[in-house]
PDB file of C-alpha atoms in Angstrom:
ATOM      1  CA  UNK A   1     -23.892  22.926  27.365  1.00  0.00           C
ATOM      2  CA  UNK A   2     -20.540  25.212  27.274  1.00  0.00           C
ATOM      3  CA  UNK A   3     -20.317  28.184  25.671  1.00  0.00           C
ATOM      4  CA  UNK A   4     -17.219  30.190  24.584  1.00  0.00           C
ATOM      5  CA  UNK A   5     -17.517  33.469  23.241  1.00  0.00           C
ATOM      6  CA  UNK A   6     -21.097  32.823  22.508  1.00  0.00           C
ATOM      7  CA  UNK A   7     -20.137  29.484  20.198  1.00  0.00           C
ATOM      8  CA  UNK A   8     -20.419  26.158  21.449  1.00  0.00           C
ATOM      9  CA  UNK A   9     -18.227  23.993  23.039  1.00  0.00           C
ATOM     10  CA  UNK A  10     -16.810  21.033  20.567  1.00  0.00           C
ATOM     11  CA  UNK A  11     -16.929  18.988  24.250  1.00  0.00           C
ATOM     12  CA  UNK A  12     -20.912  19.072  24.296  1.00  0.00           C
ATOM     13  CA  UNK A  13     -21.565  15.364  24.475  1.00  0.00           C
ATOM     14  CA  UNK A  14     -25.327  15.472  23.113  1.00  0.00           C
ATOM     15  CA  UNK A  15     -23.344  16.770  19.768  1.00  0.00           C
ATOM     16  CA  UNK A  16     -19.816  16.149  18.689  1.00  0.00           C
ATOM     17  CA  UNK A  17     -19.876  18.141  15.772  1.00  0.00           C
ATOM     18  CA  UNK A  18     -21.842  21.317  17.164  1.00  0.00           C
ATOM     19  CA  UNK A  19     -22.473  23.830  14.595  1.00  0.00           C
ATOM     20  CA  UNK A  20     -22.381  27.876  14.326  1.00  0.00           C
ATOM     21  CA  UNK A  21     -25.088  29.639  14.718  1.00  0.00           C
ATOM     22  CA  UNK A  22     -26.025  30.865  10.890  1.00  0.00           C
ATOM     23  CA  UNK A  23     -25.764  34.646  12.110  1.00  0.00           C
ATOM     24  CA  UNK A  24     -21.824  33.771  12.649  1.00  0.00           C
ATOM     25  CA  UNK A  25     -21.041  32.599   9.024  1.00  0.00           C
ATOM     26  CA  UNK A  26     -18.755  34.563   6.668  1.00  0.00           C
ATOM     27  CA  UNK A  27     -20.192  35.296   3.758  1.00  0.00           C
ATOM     28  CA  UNK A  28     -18.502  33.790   1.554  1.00  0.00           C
ATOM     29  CA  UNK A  29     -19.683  30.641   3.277  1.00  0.00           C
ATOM     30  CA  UNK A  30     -23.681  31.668   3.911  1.00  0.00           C
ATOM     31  CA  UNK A  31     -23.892  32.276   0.062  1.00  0.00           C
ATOM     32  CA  UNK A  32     -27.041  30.125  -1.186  1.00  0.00           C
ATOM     33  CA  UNK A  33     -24.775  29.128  -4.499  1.00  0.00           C
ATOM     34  CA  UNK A  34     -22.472  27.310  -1.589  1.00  0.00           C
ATOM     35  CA  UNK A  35     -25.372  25.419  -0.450  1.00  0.00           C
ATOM     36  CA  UNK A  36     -23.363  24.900   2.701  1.00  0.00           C
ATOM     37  CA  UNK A  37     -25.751  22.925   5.334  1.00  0.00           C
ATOM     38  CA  UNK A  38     -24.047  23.605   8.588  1.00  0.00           C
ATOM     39  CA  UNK A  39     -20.394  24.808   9.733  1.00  0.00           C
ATOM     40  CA  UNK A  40     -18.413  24.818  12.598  1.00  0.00           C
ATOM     41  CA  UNK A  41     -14.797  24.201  14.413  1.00  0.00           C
ATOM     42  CA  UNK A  42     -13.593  21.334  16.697  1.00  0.00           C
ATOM     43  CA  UNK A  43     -10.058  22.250  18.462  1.00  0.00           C
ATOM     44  CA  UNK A  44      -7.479  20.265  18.096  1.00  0.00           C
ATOM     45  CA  UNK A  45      -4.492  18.687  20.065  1.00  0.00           C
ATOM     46  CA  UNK A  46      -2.446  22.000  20.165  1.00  0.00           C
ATOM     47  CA  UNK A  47      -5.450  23.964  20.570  1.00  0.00           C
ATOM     48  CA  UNK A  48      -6.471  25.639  17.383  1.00  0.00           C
ATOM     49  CA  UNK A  49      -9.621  25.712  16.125  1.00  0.00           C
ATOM     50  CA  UNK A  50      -9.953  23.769  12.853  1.00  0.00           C
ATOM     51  CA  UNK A  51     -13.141  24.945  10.935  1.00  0.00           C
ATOM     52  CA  UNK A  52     -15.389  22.294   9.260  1.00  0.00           C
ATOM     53  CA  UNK A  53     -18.015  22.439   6.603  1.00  0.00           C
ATOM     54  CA  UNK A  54     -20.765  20.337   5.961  1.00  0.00           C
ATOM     55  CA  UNK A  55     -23.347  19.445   3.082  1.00  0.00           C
ATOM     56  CA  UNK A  56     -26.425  17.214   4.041  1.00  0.00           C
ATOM     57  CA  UNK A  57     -27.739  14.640   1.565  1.00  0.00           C
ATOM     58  CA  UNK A  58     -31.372  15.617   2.443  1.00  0.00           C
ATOM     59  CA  UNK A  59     -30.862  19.186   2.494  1.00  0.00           C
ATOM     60  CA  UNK A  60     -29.252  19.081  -0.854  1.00  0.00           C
ATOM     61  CA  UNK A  61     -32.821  17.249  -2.155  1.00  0.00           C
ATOM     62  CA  UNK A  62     -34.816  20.110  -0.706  1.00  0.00           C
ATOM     63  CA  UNK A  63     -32.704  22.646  -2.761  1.00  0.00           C
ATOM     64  CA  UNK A  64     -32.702  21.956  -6.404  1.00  0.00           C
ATOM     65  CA  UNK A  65     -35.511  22.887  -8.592  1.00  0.00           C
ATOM     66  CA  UNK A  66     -38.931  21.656  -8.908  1.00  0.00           C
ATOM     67  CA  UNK A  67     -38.447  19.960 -12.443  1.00  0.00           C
ATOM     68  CA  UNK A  68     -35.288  17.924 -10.578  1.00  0.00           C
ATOM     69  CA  UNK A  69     -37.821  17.220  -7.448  1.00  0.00           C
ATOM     70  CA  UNK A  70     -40.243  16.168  -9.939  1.00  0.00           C
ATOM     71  CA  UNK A  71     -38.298  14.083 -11.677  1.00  0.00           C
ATOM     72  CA  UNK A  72     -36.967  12.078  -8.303  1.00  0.00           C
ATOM     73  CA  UNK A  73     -40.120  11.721  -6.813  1.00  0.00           C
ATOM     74  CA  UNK A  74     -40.317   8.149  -8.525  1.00  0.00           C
ATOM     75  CA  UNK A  75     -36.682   6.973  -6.812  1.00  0.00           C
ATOM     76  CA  UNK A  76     -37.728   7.614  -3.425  1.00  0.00           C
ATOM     77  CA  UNK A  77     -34.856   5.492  -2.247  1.00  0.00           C
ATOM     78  CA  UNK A  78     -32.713   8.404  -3.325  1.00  0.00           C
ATOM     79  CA  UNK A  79     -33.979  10.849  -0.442  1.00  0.00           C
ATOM     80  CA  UNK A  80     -32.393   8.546   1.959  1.00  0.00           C
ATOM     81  CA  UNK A  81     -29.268   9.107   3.609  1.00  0.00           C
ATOM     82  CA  UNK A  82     -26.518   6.305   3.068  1.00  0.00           C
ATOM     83  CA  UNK A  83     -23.778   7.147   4.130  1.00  0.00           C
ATOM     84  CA  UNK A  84     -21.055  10.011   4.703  1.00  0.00           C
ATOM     85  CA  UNK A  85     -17.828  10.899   2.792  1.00  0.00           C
ATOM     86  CA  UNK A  86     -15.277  12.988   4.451  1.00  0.00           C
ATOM     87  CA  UNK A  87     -13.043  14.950   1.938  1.00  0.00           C
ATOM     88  CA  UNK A  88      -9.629  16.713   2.676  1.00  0.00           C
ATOM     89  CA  UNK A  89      -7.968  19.734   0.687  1.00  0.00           C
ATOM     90  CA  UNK A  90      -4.503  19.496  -0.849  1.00  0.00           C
ATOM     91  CA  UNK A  91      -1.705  22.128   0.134  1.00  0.00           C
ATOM     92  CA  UNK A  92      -2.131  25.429  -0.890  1.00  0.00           C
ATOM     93  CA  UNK A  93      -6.093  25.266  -0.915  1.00  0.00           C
ATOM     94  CA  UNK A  94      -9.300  25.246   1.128  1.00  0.00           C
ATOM     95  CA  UNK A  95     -12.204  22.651   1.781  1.00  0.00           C
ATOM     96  CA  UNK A  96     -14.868  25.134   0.198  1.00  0.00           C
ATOM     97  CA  UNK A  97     -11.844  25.582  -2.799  1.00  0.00           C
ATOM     98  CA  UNK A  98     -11.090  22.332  -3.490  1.00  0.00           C
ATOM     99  CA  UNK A  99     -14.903  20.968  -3.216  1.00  0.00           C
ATOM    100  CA  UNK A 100     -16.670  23.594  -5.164  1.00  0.00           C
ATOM    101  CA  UNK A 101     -16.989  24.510  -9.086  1.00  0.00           C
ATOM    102  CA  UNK A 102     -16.306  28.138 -10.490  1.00  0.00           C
ATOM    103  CA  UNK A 103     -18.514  28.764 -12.926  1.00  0.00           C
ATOM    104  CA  UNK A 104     -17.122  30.928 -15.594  1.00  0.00           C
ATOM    105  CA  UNK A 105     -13.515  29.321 -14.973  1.00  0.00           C
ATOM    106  CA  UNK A 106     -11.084  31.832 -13.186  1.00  0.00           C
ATOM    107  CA  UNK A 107     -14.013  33.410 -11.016  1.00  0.00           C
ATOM    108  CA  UNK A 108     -14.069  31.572  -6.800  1.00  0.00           C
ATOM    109  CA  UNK A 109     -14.772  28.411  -6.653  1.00  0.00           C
ATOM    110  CA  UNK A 110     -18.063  28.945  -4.167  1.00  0.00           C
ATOM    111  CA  UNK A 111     -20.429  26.837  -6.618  1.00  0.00           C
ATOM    112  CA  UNK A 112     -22.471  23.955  -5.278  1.00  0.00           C
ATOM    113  CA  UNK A 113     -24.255  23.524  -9.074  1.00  0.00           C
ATOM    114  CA  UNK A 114     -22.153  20.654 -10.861  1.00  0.00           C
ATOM    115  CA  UNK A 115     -19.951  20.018  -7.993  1.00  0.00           C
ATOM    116  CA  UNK A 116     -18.343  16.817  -6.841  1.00  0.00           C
ATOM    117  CA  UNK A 117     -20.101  17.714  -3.580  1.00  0.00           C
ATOM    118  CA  UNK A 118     -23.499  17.767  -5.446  1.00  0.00           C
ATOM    119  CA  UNK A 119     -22.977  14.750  -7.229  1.00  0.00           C
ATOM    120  CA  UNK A 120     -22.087  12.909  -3.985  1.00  0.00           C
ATOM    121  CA  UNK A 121     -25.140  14.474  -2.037  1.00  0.00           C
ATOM    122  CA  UNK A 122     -27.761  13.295  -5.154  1.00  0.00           C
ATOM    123  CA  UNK A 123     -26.692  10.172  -4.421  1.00  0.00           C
ATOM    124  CA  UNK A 124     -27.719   9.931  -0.564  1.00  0.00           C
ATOM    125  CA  UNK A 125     -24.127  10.702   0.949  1.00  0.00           C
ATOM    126  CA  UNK A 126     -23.571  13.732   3.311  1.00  0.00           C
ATOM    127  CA  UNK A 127     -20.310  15.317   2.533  1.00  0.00           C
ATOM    128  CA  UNK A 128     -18.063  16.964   4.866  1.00  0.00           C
ATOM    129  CA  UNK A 129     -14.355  18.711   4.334  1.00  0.00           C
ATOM    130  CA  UNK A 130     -12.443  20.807   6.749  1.00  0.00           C
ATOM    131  CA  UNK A 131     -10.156  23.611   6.614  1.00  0.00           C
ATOM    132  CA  UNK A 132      -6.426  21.807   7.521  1.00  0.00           C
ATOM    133  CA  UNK A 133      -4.631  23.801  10.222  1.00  0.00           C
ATOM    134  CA  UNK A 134      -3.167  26.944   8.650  1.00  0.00           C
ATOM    135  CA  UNK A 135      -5.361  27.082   5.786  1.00  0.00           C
ATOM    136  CA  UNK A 136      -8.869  28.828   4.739  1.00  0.00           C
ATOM    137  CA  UNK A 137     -10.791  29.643   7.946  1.00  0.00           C
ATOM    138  CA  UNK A 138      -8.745  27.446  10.781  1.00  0.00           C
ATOM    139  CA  UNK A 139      -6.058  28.676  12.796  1.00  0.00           C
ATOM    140  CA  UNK A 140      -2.633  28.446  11.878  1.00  0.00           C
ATOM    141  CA  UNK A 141       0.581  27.425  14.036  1.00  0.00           C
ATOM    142  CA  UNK A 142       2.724  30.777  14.820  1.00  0.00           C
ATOM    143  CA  UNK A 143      -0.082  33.270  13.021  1.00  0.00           C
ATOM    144  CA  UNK A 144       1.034  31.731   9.852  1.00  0.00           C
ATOM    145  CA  UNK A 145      -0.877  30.552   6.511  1.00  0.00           C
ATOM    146  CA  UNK A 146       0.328  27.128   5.671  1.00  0.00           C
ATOM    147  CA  UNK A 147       2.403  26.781   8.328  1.00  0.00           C
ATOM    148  CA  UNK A 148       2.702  23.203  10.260  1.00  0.00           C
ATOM    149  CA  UNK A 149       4.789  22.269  12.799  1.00  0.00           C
ATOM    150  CA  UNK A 150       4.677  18.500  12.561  1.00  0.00           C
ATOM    151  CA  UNK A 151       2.924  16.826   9.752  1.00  0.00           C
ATOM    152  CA  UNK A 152       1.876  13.964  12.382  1.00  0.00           C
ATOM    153  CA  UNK A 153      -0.323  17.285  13.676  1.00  0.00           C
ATOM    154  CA  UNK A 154      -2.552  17.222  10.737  1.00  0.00           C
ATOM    155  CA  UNK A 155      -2.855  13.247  10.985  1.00  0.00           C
ATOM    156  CA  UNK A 156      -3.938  13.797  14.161  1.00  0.00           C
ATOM    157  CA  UNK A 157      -6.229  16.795  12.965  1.00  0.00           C
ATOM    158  CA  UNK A 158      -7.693  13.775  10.389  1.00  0.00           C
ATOM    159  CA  UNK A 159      -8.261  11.235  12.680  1.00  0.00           C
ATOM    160  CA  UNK A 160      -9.785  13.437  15.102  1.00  0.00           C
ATOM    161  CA  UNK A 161     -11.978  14.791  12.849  1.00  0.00           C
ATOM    162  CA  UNK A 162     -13.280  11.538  11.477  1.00  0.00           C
ATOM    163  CA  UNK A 163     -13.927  10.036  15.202  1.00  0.00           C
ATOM    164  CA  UNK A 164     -16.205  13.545  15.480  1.00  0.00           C
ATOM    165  CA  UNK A 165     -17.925  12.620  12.280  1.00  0.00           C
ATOM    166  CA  UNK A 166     -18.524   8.915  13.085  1.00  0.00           C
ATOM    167  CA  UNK A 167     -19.871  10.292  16.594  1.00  0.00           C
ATOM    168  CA  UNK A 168     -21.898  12.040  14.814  1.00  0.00           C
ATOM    169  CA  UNK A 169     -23.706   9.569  12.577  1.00  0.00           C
ATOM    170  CA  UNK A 170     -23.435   6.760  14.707  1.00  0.00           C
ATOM    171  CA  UNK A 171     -26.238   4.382  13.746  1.00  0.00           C
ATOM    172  CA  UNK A 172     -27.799   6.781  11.018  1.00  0.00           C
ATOM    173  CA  UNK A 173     -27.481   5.032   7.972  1.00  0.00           C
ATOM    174  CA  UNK A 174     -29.836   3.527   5.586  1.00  0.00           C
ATOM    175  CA  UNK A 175     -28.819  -0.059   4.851  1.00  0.00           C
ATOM    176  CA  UNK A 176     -29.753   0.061   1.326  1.00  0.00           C
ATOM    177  CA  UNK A 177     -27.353  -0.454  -1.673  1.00  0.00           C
ATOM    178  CA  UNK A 178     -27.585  -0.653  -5.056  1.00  0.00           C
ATOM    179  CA  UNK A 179     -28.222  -4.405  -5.277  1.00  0.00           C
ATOM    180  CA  UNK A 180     -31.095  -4.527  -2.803  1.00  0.00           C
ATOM    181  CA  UNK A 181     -33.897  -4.693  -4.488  1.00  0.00           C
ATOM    182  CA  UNK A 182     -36.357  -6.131  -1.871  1.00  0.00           C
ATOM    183  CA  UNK A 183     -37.193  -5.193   1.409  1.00  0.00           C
ATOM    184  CA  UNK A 184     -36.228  -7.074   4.604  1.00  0.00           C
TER     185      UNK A 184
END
C-alpha cells in the first residue's frame, strides 16, 4: 500500500476507491445530518485530485430511527444492496450541493433527511457523486474555481470515475428485483 502525505494511494489495487481516514474530513462533510459513509479523491489524467463522496445503502439502514427500523424489519429484502447510482453536479454547484436538502430553504444544503440520496439508499442502491474538477473540494485547472481547460477533461474525469466505481463493486450485487418473488 502507497501512501502520500499520510492518504492513500488511488493506485492500491486491493481498493480502487480508497477512502480518507474520518480524522481528515472537513466538517462540513463529517456532519451526522450529511450522513456521508465514506470520502475520498482519485487523480485524474492531468493530475488533480478529484474528491468523491459516498453514501452506502446499508449504512443508511443502520441510521434512521428505531420506529423506521421497526417498521422495515418485515421487508428484509430491503437491507440488501442492489445496485449503485453514480450522480454528477451541474455547473456552478457541488456533489454534497446538488445531492442534499436544506431544510428551512435558503440555509446549506448538507441534509441527508428527505434527500434524493436517502430515497435512493432506502431502496438498496449505494449512491455516489463527485466534486467535478474546479468545483467544491477537487482541484481546479490554473488555481481556479470553475475553471476547465477542455470539456473532454471532465468526460474523462466521468468515465474514470465510473471504471473506479465498477472496480469497486464488481460482483456485489443482489440479483433481486422487484418482480422476483421466489427464490432460486
Amino acid at each position: 500500500h502507497k501512501k502520500k502525505n499520510g492518504i492513500m494511494d488511488d493506485d492500491d489495487d486491493d481498493d480502487p476507491l480508497p477512502s480518507l481516514p474520518r480524522s481528515k474530513w472537513e466538517r462540513s462533510v463529517a456532519l451526522k445530518c450529511a450522513n456521508v459513509s465514506r470520502t475520498g479523491h482519485f487523480v485524474n489524467a492531468q493530475g488533480m485530485k478529484i474528491r468523491w463522496y459516498a453514501w452506502d445503502a446499508l449504512v443508511a439502514k443502520t441510521t434512521t430511527t428505531k420506529k423506521a427500523l421497526e417498521e422495515e424489519e418485515e421487508e428484509e429484502e430491503e437491507e440488501e444492496e442492489i445496485g449503485v447510482v453514480v450522480g454528477t453536479h451541474g455547473s456552478g454547484a457541488h456533489a454534497m450541493f446538488e445531492w442534499l436538502q436544506s431544510t428551512p430553504m435558503g440555509t446549506p444544503r448538507n441534509k441527508y433527511k428527505n434527500s434524493w440520496i436517502e430515497m435512493m439508499n432506502k431502496k438498496g442502491l449505494t449512491f455516489y457523486a463527485y466534486d467535478t474538477q474546479g468545483a467544491g473540494r477537487s482541484d481546479c485547472a490554473r488555481g481556479c474555481k470553475a475553471f476547465v481547460e477542455r470539456e473532454s477533461d471532465m468526460m474523462e474525469d466521468n468515465a474514470r470515475f465510473m471504471e473506479l466505481v465498477r472496480r469497486k463493486h464488481e460482483g456485489g450485487f443482489s440479483s433481486r428485483s422487484d418482480d422476483d418473488d421466489d427464490d432460486d
